[in-house]
Amino acid sequence: MIGCGYLAEDGVALRLTGQREVDRIQASWRRWFDTELDDWGCADPTDRALLDRALGKPPS
């Protein structure tokens, strides 16, 4: 991720370099979960909220 420019080292922490790229990665994960997990669905608000938490996205 650092080598691709998505994250940068900042001392002992990492910081994001581009929110657009992070959003794109989160959307990809969401699509993957929707197709691969039998008991999860992007149409279910509870499932969406849990995934948002897992992806570190603040509640909307």
PDB file of N, CA, C, O and CB in Angstrom:
ATOM      1  N   MET A   1       0.830  -1.189   0.000  1.00  0.00           N
ATOM      2  CA  MET A   1       0.000   0.000   0.000  1.00  0.00           C
ATOM      3  C   MET A   1       0.877   1.258   0.000  1.00  0.00           C
ATOM      4  O   MET A   1       0.560   2.235  -0.679  1.00  0.00           O
ATOM      5  CB  MET A   1      -0.946  -0.004   1.216  1.00  0.00           C
ATOM      6  N   ILE A   2       1.976   1.235   0.757  1.00  0.00           N
ATOM      7  CA  ILE A   2       2.865   2.394   0.778  1.00  0.00           C
ATOM      8  C   ILE A   2       3.538   2.547  -0.579  1.00  0.00           C
ATOM      9  O   ILE A   2       3.619   3.648  -1.123  1.00  0.00           O
ATOM     10  CB  ILE A   2       3.924   2.260   1.899  1.00  0.00           C
ATOM     11  N   GLY A   3       4.012   1.445  -1.113  1.00  0.00           N
ATOM     12  CA  GLY A   3       4.694   1.482  -2.402  1.00  0.00           C
ATOM     13  C   GLY A   3       3.803   1.943  -3.542  1.00  0.00           C
ATOM     14  O   GLY A   3       4.291   2.489  -4.532  1.00  0.00           O
ATOM     15  N   CYS A   4       2.510   1.727  -3.411  1.00  0.00           N
ATOM     16  CA  CYS A   4       1.565   2.152  -4.449  1.00  0.00           C
ATOM     17  C   CYS A   4       1.092   3.589  -4.243  1.00  0.00           C
ATOM     18  O   CYS A   4       0.395   4.134  -5.099  1.00  0.00           O
ATOM     19  CB  CYS A   4       0.364   1.217  -4.476  1.00  0.00           C
ATOM     20  N   GLY A   5       1.459   4.209  -3.124  1.00  0.00           N
ATOM     21  CA  GLY A   5       1.101   5.600  -2.897  1.00  0.00           C
ATOM     22  C   GLY A   5      -0.201   5.825  -2.157  1.00  0.00           C
ATOM     23  O   GLY A   5      -0.650   6.966  -2.044  1.00  0.00           O
ATOM     24  N   TYR A   6      -0.823   4.766  -1.646  1.00  0.00           N
ATOM     25  CA  TYR A   6      -2.090   4.924  -0.928  1.00  0.00           C
ATOM     26  C   TYR A   6      -1.887   5.368   0.517  1.00  0.00           C
ATOM     27  O   TYR A   6      -2.732   6.054   1.093  1.00  0.00           O
ATOM     28  CB  TYR A   6      -2.866   3.623  -0.955  1.00  0.00           C
ATOM     29  N   LEU A   7      -0.743   4.961   1.100  1.00  0.00           N
ATOM     30  CA  LEU A   7      -0.422   5.303   2.482  1.00  0.00           C
ATOM     31  C   LEU A   7       0.984   5.881   2.521  1.00  0.00           C
ATOM     32  O   LEU A   7       1.810   5.593   1.654  1.00  0.00           O
ATOM     33  CB  LEU A   7      -0.541   4.060   3.417  1.00  0.00           C
ATOM     34  N   ALA A   8       1.247   6.696   3.531  1.00  0.00           N
ATOM     35  CA  ALA A   8       2.583   7.239   3.739  1.00  0.00           C
ATOM     36  C   ALA A   8       2.979   7.005   5.190  1.00  0.00           C
ATOM     37  O   ALA A   8       2.142   7.078   6.089  1.00  0.00           O
ATOM     38  CB  ALA A   8       2.640   8.755   3.381  1.00  0.00           C
ATOM     39  N   GLU A   9       4.254   6.727   5.412  1.00  0.00           N
ATOM     40  CA  GLU A   9       4.745   6.563   6.777  1.00  0.00           C
ATOM     41  C   GLU A   9       4.869   7.935   7.417  1.00  0.00           C
ATOM     42  O   GLU A   9       5.380   8.878   6.812  1.00  0.00           O
ATOM     43  CB  GLU A   9       6.110   5.813   6.803  1.00  0.00           C
ATOM     44  N   ASP A  10       4.393   8.028   8.645  1.00  0.00           N
ATOM     45  CA  ASP A  10       4.462   9.276   9.399  1.00  0.00           C
ATOM     46  C   ASP A  10       4.955   8.927  10.791  1.00  0.00           C
ATOM     47  O   ASP A  10       4.161   8.811  11.725  1.00  0.00           O
ATOM     48  CB  ASP A  10       3.069  10.013   9.448  1.00  0.00           C
ATOM     49  N   GLY A  11       6.274   8.758  10.934  1.00  0.00           N
ATOM     50  CA  GLY A  11       6.826   8.277  12.198  1.00  0.00           C
ATOM     51  C   GLY A  11       6.472   6.816  12.376  1.00  0.00           C
ATOM     52  O   GLY A  11       6.847   5.982  11.552  1.00  0.00           O
ATOM     53  N   VAL A  12       5.753   6.495  13.443  1.00  0.00           N
ATOM     54  CA  VAL A  12       5.354   5.109  13.697  1.00  0.00           C
ATOM     55  C   VAL A  12       3.942   4.833  13.194  1.00  0.00           C
ATOM     56  O   VAL A  12       3.450   3.711  13.318  1.00  0.00           O
ATOM     57  CB  VAL A  12       5.443   4.798  15.189  1.00  0.00           C
ATOM     58  N   ALA A  13       3.293   5.833  12.633  1.00  0.00           N
ATOM     59  CA  ALA A  13       1.912   5.685  12.156  1.00  0.00           C
ATOM     60  C   ALA A  13       1.877   5.767  10.633  1.00  0.00           C
ATOM     61  O   ALA A  13       2.848   6.150   9.981  1.00  0.00           O
ATOM     62  CB  ALA A  13       0.993   6.772  12.777  1.00  0.00           C
ATOM     63  N   LEU A  14       0.728   5.394  10.099  1.00  0.00           N
ATOM     64  CA  LEU A  14       0.481   5.540   8.666  1.00  0.00           C
ATOM     65  C   LEU A  14      -0.587   6.603   8.474  1.00  0.00           C
ATOM     66  O   LEU A  14      -1.464   6.764   9.323  1.00  0.00           O
ATOM     67  CB  LEU A  14       0.047   4.183   8.019  1.00  0.00           C
ATOM     68  N   ARG A  15      -0.521   7.328   7.367  1.00  0.00           N
ATOM     69  CA  ARG A  15      -1.574   8.291   7.066  1.00  0.00           C
ATOM     70  C   ARG A  15      -2.020   8.087   5.631  1.00  0.00           C
ATOM     71  O   ARG A  15      -1.243   7.669   4.773  1.00  0.00           O
ATOM     72  CB  ARG A  15      -1.091   9.749   7.296  1.00  0.00           C
ATOM     73  N   LEU A  16      -3.277   8.389   5.390  1.00  0.00           N
ATOM     74  CA  LEU A  16      -3.847   8.238   4.056  1.00  0.00           C
ATOM     75  C   LEU A  16      -3.306   9.326   3.140  1.00  0.00           C
ATOM     76  O   LEU A  16      -3.081  10.458   3.567  1.00  0.00           O
ATOM     77  CB  LEU A  16      -5.391   8.289   4.107  1.00  0.00           C
ATOM     78  N   THR A  17      -3.101   8.971   1.885  1.00  0.00           N
ATOM     79  CA  THR A  17      -2.619   9.962   0.934  1.00  0.00           C
ATOM     80  C   THR A  17      -3.701  10.372  -0.060  1.00  0.00           C
ATOM     81  O   THR A  17      -3.533  11.358  -0.779  1.00  0.00           O
ATOM     82  CB  THR A  17      -1.414   9.425   0.191  1.00  0.00           C
ATOM     83  N   GLY A  18      -4.778   9.650  -0.110  1.00  0.00           N
ATOM     84  CA  GLY A  18      -5.819   9.981  -1.069  1.00  0.00           C
ATOM     85  C   GLY A  18      -7.147   9.340  -0.695  1.00  0.00           C
ATOM     86  O   GLY A  18      -7.299   8.123  -0.799  1.00  0.00           O
ATOM     87  N   GLN A  19      -8.103  10.143  -0.263  1.00  0.00           N
ATOM     88  CA  GLN A  19      -9.393   9.604   0.154  1.00  0.00           C
ATOM     89  C   GLN A  19     -10.124   8.924  -0.996  1.00  0.00           C
ATOM     90  O   GLN A  19     -10.850   7.953  -0.781  1.00  0.00           O
ATOM     91  CB  GLN A  19     -10.257  10.709   0.732  1.00  0.00           C
ATOM     92  N   ARG A  20      -9.941   9.422  -2.213  1.00  0.00           N
ATOM     93  CA  ARG A  20     -10.618   8.807  -3.359  1.00  0.00           C
ATOM     94  C   ARG A  20     -10.189   7.349  -3.522  1.00  0.00           C
ATOM     95  O   ARG A  20     -11.016   6.480  -3.795  1.00  0.00           O
ATOM     96  CB  ARG A  20     -10.319   9.597  -4.651  1.00  0.00           C
ATOM     97  N   GLU A  21      -8.902   7.090  -3.356  1.00  0.00           N
ATOM     98  CA  GLU A  21      -8.411   5.724  -3.486  1.00  0.00           C
ATOM     99  C   GLU A  21      -8.953   4.841  -2.356  1.00  0.00           C
ATOM    100  O   GLU A  21      -9.316   3.686  -2.580  1.00  0.00           O
ATOM    101  CB  GLU A  21      -6.874   5.707  -3.487  1.00  0.00           C
ATOM    102  N   VAL A  22      -9.003   5.394  -1.149  1.00  0.00           N
ATOM    103  CA  VAL A  22      -9.549   4.651  -0.019  1.00  0.00           C
ATOM    104  C   VAL A  22     -11.015   4.315  -0.272  1.00  0.00           C
ATOM    105  O   VAL A  22     -11.444   3.189  -0.020  1.00  0.00           O
ATOM    106  CB  VAL A  22      -9.396   5.458   1.288  1.00  0.00           C
ATOM    107  N   ASP A  23     -11.782   5.278  -0.767  1.00  0.00           N
ATOM    108  CA  ASP A  23     -13.189   5.038  -1.089  1.00  0.00           C
ATOM    109  C   ASP A  23     -13.339   3.939  -2.135  1.00  0.00           C
ATOM    110  O   ASP A  23     -14.244   3.109  -2.053  1.00  0.00           O
ATOM    111  CB  ASP A  23     -13.848   6.325  -1.586  1.00  0.00           C
ATOM    112  N   ARG A  24     -12.446   3.943  -3.113  1.00  0.00           N
ATOM    113  CA  ARG A  24     -12.493   2.923  -4.176  1.00  0.00           C
ATOM    114  C   ARG A  24     -12.205   1.533  -3.600  1.00  0.00           C
ATOM    115  O   ARG A  24     -12.860   0.560  -3.973  1.00  0.00           O
ATOM    116  CB  ARG A  24     -11.472   3.257  -5.299  1.00  0.00           C
ATOM    117  N   ILE A  25     -11.228   1.440  -2.694  1.00  0.00           N
ATOM    118  CA  ILE A  25     -10.900   0.161  -2.070  1.00  0.00           C
ATOM    119  C   ILE A  25     -12.060  -0.318  -1.195  1.00  0.00           C
ATOM    120  O   ILE A  25     -12.408  -1.499  -1.209  1.00  0.00           O
ATOM    121  CB  ILE A  25      -9.610   0.282  -1.233  1.00  0.00           C
ATOM    122  N   GLN A  26     -12.656   0.603  -0.435  1.00  0.00           N
ATOM    123  CA  GLN A  26     -13.800   0.233   0.404  1.00  0.00           C
ATOM    124  C   GLN A  26     -14.959  -0.255  -0.450  1.00  0.00           C
ATOM    125  O   GLN A  26     -15.625  -1.224  -0.085  1.00  0.00           O
ATOM    126  CB  GLN A  26     -14.246   1.423   1.266  1.00  0.00           C
ATOM    127  N   ALA A  27     -15.212   0.389  -1.570  1.00  0.00           N
ATOM    128  CA  ALA A  27     -16.295  -0.047  -2.461  1.00  0.00           C
ATOM    129  C   ALA A  27     -16.007  -1.441  -3.016  1.00  0.00           C
ATOM    130  O   ALA A  27     -16.919  -2.254  -3.161  1.00  0.00           O
ATOM    131  CB  ALA A  27     -16.483   0.959  -3.620  1.00  0.00           C
ATOM    132  N   SER A  28     -14.756  -1.711  -3.322  1.00  0.00           N
ATOM    133  CA  SER A  28     -14.377  -3.042  -3.816  1.00  0.00           C
ATOM    134  C   SER A  28     -14.607  -4.106  -2.757  1.00  0.00           C
ATOM    135  O   SER A  28     -15.137  -5.177  -3.055  1.00  0.00           O
ATOM    136  CB  SER A  28     -12.909  -3.056  -4.255  1.00  0.00           C
ATOM    137  N   TRP A  29     -14.211  -3.820  -1.522  1.00  0.00           N
ATOM    138  CA  TRP A  29     -14.453  -4.755  -0.426  1.00  0.00           C
ATOM    139  C   TRP A  29     -15.943  -4.992  -0.263  1.00  0.00           C
ATOM    140  O   TRP A  29     -16.381  -6.130  -0.094  1.00  0.00           O
ATOM    141  CB  TRP A  29     -13.848  -4.229   0.886  1.00  0.00           C
ATOM    142  N   ARG A  30     -16.722  -3.921  -0.314  1.00  0.00           N
ATOM    143  CA  ARG A  30     -18.186  -4.050  -0.158  1.00  0.00           C
ATOM    144  C   ARG A  30     -18.766  -4.973  -1.233  1.00  0.00           C
ATOM    145  O   ARG A  30     -19.582  -5.843  -0.927  1.00  0.00           O
ATOM    146  CB  ARG A  30     -18.869  -2.655  -0.233  1.00  0.00           C
ATOM    147  N   ARG A  31     -18.351  -4.789  -2.484  1.00  0.00           N
ATOM    148  CA  ARG A  31     -18.838  -5.663  -3.573  1.00  0.00           C
ATOM    149  C   ARG A  31     -18.408  -7.106  -3.338  1.00  0.00           C
ATOM    150  O   ARG A  31     -19.182  -8.036  -3.563  1.00  0.00           O
ATOM    151  CB  ARG A  31     -18.313  -5.173  -4.947  1.00  0.00           C
ATOM    152  N   TRP A  32     -17.166  -7.287  -2.883  1.00  0.00           N
ATOM    153  CA  TRP A  32     -16.684  -8.637  -2.633  1.00  0.00           C
ATOM    154  C   TRP A  32     -17.510  -9.302  -1.540  1.00  0.00           C
ATOM    155  O   TRP A  32     -17.950 -10.439  -1.709  1.00  0.00           O
ATOM    156  CB  TRP A  32     -15.200  -8.617  -2.245  1.00  0.00           C
ATOM    157  N   PHE A  33     -17.731  -8.608  -0.412  1.00  0.00           N
ATOM    158  CA  PHE A  33     -18.541  -9.170   0.660  1.00  0.00           C
ATOM    159  C   PHE A  33     -19.932  -9.536   0.158  1.00  0.00           C
ATOM    160  O   PHE A  33     -20.467 -10.587   0.512  1.00  0.00           O
ATOM    161  CB  PHE A  33     -18.642  -8.183   1.823  1.00  0.00           C
ATOM    162  N   ASP A  34     -20.511  -8.681  -0.656  1.00  0.00           N
ATOM    163  CA  ASP A  34     -21.871  -8.924  -1.146  1.00  0.00           C
ATOM    164  C   ASP A  34     -21.946 -10.177  -2.018  1.00  0.00           C
ATOM    165  O   ASP A  34     -22.959 -10.877  -2.008  1.00  0.00           O
ATOM    166  CB  ASP A  34     -22.368  -7.714  -1.935  1.00  0.00           C
ATOM    167  N   THR A  35     -20.890 -10.462  -2.765  1.00  0.00           N
ATOM    168  CA  THR A  35     -20.928 -11.637  -3.644  1.00  0.00           C
ATOM    169  C   THR A  35     -20.417 -12.905  -2.983  1.00  0.00           C
ATOM    170  O   THR A  35     -20.819 -14.001  -3.374  1.00  0.00           O
ATOM    171  CB  THR A  35     -20.123 -11.371  -4.878  1.00  0.00           C
ATOM    172  N   GLU A  36     -19.546 -12.788  -1.995  1.00  0.00           N
ATOM    173  CA  GLU A  36     -18.900 -13.963  -1.421  1.00  0.00           C
ATOM    174  C   GLU A  36     -19.538 -14.489  -0.135  1.00  0.00           C
ATOM    175  O   GLU A  36     -19.432 -15.682   0.151  1.00  0.00           O
ATOM    176  CB  GLU A  36     -17.483 -13.650  -1.154  1.00  0.00           C
ATOM    177  N   LEU A  37     -20.183 -13.652   0.628  1.00  0.00           N
ATOM    178  CA  LEU A  37     -20.732 -14.088   1.909  1.00  0.00           C
ATOM    179  C   LEU A  37     -22.216 -14.388   1.777  1.00  0.00           C
ATOM    180  O   LEU A  37     -22.998 -13.534   1.359  1.00  0.00           O
ATOM    181  CB  LEU A  37     -20.500 -13.023   2.989  1.00  0.00           C
ATOM    182  N   ASP A  38     -22.597 -15.603   2.134  1.00  0.00           N
ATOM    183  CA  ASP A  38     -23.990 -16.028   1.996  1.00  0.00           C
ATOM    184  C   ASP A  38     -24.930 -15.320   2.965  1.00  0.00           C
ATOM    185  O   ASP A  38     -26.090 -15.070   2.638  1.00  0.00           O
ATOM    186  CB  ASP A  38     -24.091 -17.514   2.201  1.00  0.00           C
ATOM    187  N   ASP A  39     -24.435 -15.000   4.148  1.00  0.00           N
ATOM    188  CA  ASP A  39     -25.324 -14.436   5.164  1.00  0.00           C
ATOM    189  C   ASP A  39     -25.199 -12.917   5.292  1.00  0.00           C
ATOM    190  O   ASP A  39     -25.564 -12.347   6.321  1.00  0.00           O
ATOM    191  CB  ASP A  39     -25.040 -15.078   6.499  1.00  0.00           C
ATOM    192  N   TRP A  40     -24.692 -12.273   4.266  1.00  0.00           N
ATOM    193  CA  TRP A  40     -24.522 -10.821   4.292  1.00  0.00           C
ATOM    194  C   TRP A  40     -25.140 -10.245   3.026  1.00  0.00           C
ATOM    195  O   TRP A  40     -25.065 -10.856   1.960  1.00  0.00           O
ATOM    196  CB  TRP A  40     -23.012 -10.422   4.411  1.00  0.00           C
ATOM    197  N   GLY A  41     -25.748  -9.075   3.141  1.00  0.00           N
ATOM    198  CA  GLY A  41     -26.320  -8.431   1.964  1.00  0.00           C
ATOM    199  C   GLY A  41     -26.230  -6.920   2.059  1.00  0.00           C
ATOM    200  O   GLY A  41     -26.520  -6.337   3.104  1.00  0.00           O
ATOM    201  N   CYS A  42     -25.825  -6.286   0.959  1.00  0.00           N
ATOM    202  CA  CYS A  42     -25.681  -4.831   0.983  1.00  0.00           C
ATOM    203  C   CYS A  42     -27.034  -4.133   1.059  1.00  0.00           C
ATOM    204  O   CYS A  42     -27.087  -2.930   1.317  1.00  0.00           O
ATOM    205  CB  CYS A  42     -24.922  -4.356  -0.249  1.00  0.00           C
ATOM    206  N   ALA A  43     -28.122  -4.853   0.843  1.00  0.00           N
ATOM    207  CA  ALA A  43     -29.452  -4.249   0.941  1.00  0.00           C
ATOM    208  C   ALA A  43     -29.929  -4.151   2.390  1.00  0.00           C
ATOM    209  O   ALA A  43     -30.868  -3.411   2.685  1.00  0.00           O
ATOM    210  CB  ALA A  43     -30.454  -5.055   0.121  1.00  0.00           C
ATOM    211  N   ASP A  44     -29.293  -4.888   3.287  1.00  0.00           N
ATOM    212  CA  ASP A  44     -29.688  -4.888   4.697  1.00  0.00           C
ATOM    213  C   ASP A  44     -28.984  -3.748   5.436  1.00  0.00           C
ATOM    214  O   ASP A  44     -27.754  -3.721   5.482  1.00  0.00           O
ATOM    215  CB  ASP A  44     -29.356  -6.252   5.362  1.00  0.00           C
ATOM    216  N   PRO A  45     -29.744  -2.799   6.019  1.00  0.00           N
ATOM    217  CA  PRO A  45     -29.119  -1.659   6.702  1.00  0.00           C
ATOM    218  C   PRO A  45     -28.205  -2.062   7.859  1.00  0.00           C
ATOM    219  O   PRO A  45     -27.188  -1.411   8.098  1.00  0.00           O
ATOM    220  CB  PRO A  45     -30.187  -0.737   7.218  1.00  0.00           C
ATOM    221  N   THR A  46     -28.554  -3.120   8.571  1.00  0.00           N
ATOM    222  CA  THR A  46     -27.715  -3.578   9.678  1.00  0.00           C
ATOM    223  C   THR A  46     -26.380  -4.094   9.150  1.00  0.00           C
ATOM    224  O   THR A  46     -25.327  -3.786   9.707  1.00  0.00           O
ATOM    225  CB  THR A  46     -28.433  -4.679  10.488  1.00  0.00           C
ATOM    226  N   ASP A  47     -26.427  -4.875   8.079  1.00  0.00           N
ATOM    227  CA  ASP A  47     -25.192  -5.382   7.471  1.00  0.00           C
ATOM    228  C   ASP A  47     -24.330  -4.231   6.955  1.00  0.00           C
ATOM    229  O   ASP A  47     -23.113  -4.235   7.140  1.00  0.00           O
ATOM    230  CB  ASP A  47     -25.516  -6.359   6.322  1.00  0.00           C
ATOM    231  N   ARG A  48     -24.955  -3.252   6.311  1.00  0.00           N
ATOM    232  CA  ARG A  48     -24.205  -2.094   5.805  1.00  0.00           C
ATOM    233  C   ARG A  48     -23.523  -1.344   6.938  1.00  0.00           C
ATOM    234  O   ARG A  48     -22.369  -0.937   6.803  1.00  0.00           O
ATOM    235  CB  ARG A  48     -25.134  -1.145   5.038  1.00  0.00           C
ATOM    236  N   ALA A  49     -24.224  -1.155   8.062  1.00  0.00           N
ATOM    237  CA  ALA A  49     -23.653  -0.444   9.211  1.00  0.00           C
ATOM    238  C   ALA A  49     -22.464  -1.217   9.790  1.00  0.00           C
ATOM    239  O   ALA A  49     -21.445  -0.622  10.142  1.00  0.00           O
ATOM    240  CB  ALA A  49     -24.729  -0.225  10.302  1.00  0.00           C
ATOM    241  N   LEU A  50     -22.598  -2.543   9.887  1.00  0.00           N
ATOM    242  CA  LEU A  50     -21.498  -3.356  10.399  1.00  0.00           C
ATOM    243  C   LEU A  50     -20.284  -3.280   9.476  1.00  0.00           C
ATOM    244  O   LEU A  50     -19.151  -3.189   9.950  1.00  0.00           O
ATOM    245  CB  LEU A  50     -21.944  -4.813  10.566  1.00  0.00           C
ATOM    246  N   LEU A  51     -20.508  -3.317   8.175  1.00  0.00           N
ATOM    247  CA  LEU A  51     -19.403  -3.228   7.233  1.00  0.00           C
ATOM    248  C   LEU A  51     -18.759  -1.847   7.293  1.00  0.00           C
ATOM    249  O   LEU A  51     -17.535  -1.732   7.238  1.00  0.00           O
ATOM    250  CB  LEU A  51     -19.884  -3.532   5.811  1.00  0.00           C
ATOM    251  N   ASP A  52     -19.565  -0.808   7.403  1.00  0.00           N
ATOM    252  CA  ASP A  52     -19.011   0.542   7.531  1.00  0.00           C
ATOM    253  C   ASP A  52     -18.084   0.626   8.740  1.00  0.00           C
ATOM    254  O   ASP A  52     -16.999   1.202   8.660  1.00  0.00           O
ATOM    255  CB  ASP A  52     -20.142   1.584   7.651  1.00  0.00           C
ATOM    256  N   ARG A  53     -18.523   0.044   9.870  1.00  0.00           N
ATOM    257  CA  ARG A  53     -17.672   0.025  11.065  1.00  0.00           C
ATOM    258  C   ARG A  53     -16.383  -0.748  10.810  1.00  0.00           C
ATOM    259  O   ARG A  53     -15.302  -0.310  11.204  1.00  0.00           O
ATOM    260  CB  ARG A  53     -18.426  -0.592  12.251  1.00  0.00           C
ATOM    261  N   ALA A  54     -16.499  -1.890  10.154  1.00  0.00           N
ATOM    262  CA  ALA A  54     -15.330  -2.713   9.893  1.00  0.00           C
ATOM    263  C   ALA A  54     -14.351  -2.006   8.959  1.00  0.00           C
ATOM    264  O   ALA A  54     -13.139  -2.174   9.093  1.00  0.00           O
ATOM    265  CB  ALA A  54     -15.752  -4.050   9.299  1.00  0.00           C
ATOM    266  N   LEU A  55     -14.860  -1.225   8.025  1.00  0.00           N
ATOM    267  CA  LEU A  55     -14.015  -0.505   7.084  1.00  0.00           C
ATOM    268  C   LEU A  55     -13.538   0.844   7.633  1.00  0.00           C
ATOM    269  O   LEU A  55     -12.803   1.569   6.963  1.00  0.00           O
ATOM    270  CB  LEU A  55     -14.764  -0.294   5.788  1.00  0.00           C
ATOM    271  N   GLY A  56     -13.960   1.169   8.847  1.00  0.00           N
ATOM    272  CA  GLY A  56     -13.524   2.418   9.451  1.00  0.00           C
ATOM    273  C   GLY A  56     -14.224   3.647   8.939  1.00  0.00           C
ATOM    274  O   GLY A  56     -13.714   4.759   9.073  1.00  0.00           O
ATOM    275  N   LYS A  57     -15.401   3.457   8.346  1.00  0.00           N
ATOM    276  CA  LYS A  57     -16.152   4.574   7.788  1.00  0.00           C
ATOM    277  C   LYS A  57     -17.096   5.115   8.855  1.00  0.00           C
ATOM    278  O   LYS A  57     -17.799   4.335   9.496  1.00  0.00           O
ATOM    279  CB  LYS A  57     -16.940   4.142   6.517  1.00  0.00           C
ATOM    280  N   PRO A  58     -17.130   6.446   9.066  1.00  0.00           N
ATOM    281  CA  PRO A  58     -18.036   6.985  10.075  1.00  0.00           C
ATOM    282  C   PRO A  58     -19.494   6.774   9.679  1.00  0.00           C
ATOM    283  O   PRO A  58     -19.805   6.759   8.488  1.00  0.00           O
ATOM    284  CB  PRO A  58     -17.762   8.472  10.292  1.00  0.00           C
ATOM    285  N   PRO A  59     -20.399   6.609  10.654  1.00  0.00           N
ATOM    286  CA  PRO A  59     -21.819   6.418  10.332  1.00  0.00           C
ATOM    287  C   PRO A  59     -22.380   7.613   9.585  1.00  0.00           C
ATOM    288  O   PRO A  59     -22.007   8.756   9.850  1.00  0.00           O
ATOM    289  CB  PRO A  59     -22.630   6.177  11.605  1.00  0.00           C
ATOM    290  N   SER A  60     -23.282   7.339   8.645  1.00  0.00           N
ATOM    291  CA  SER A  60     -23.874   8.443   7.870  1.00  0.00           C
ATOM    292  C   SER A  60     -25.206   8.855   8.418  1.00  0.00           C
ATOM    293  O   SER A  60     -25.837   9.768   7.884  1.00  0.00           O
ATOM    294  CB  SER A  60     -24.027   8.058   6.419  1.00  0.00           C
TER     295      SER A  60
END
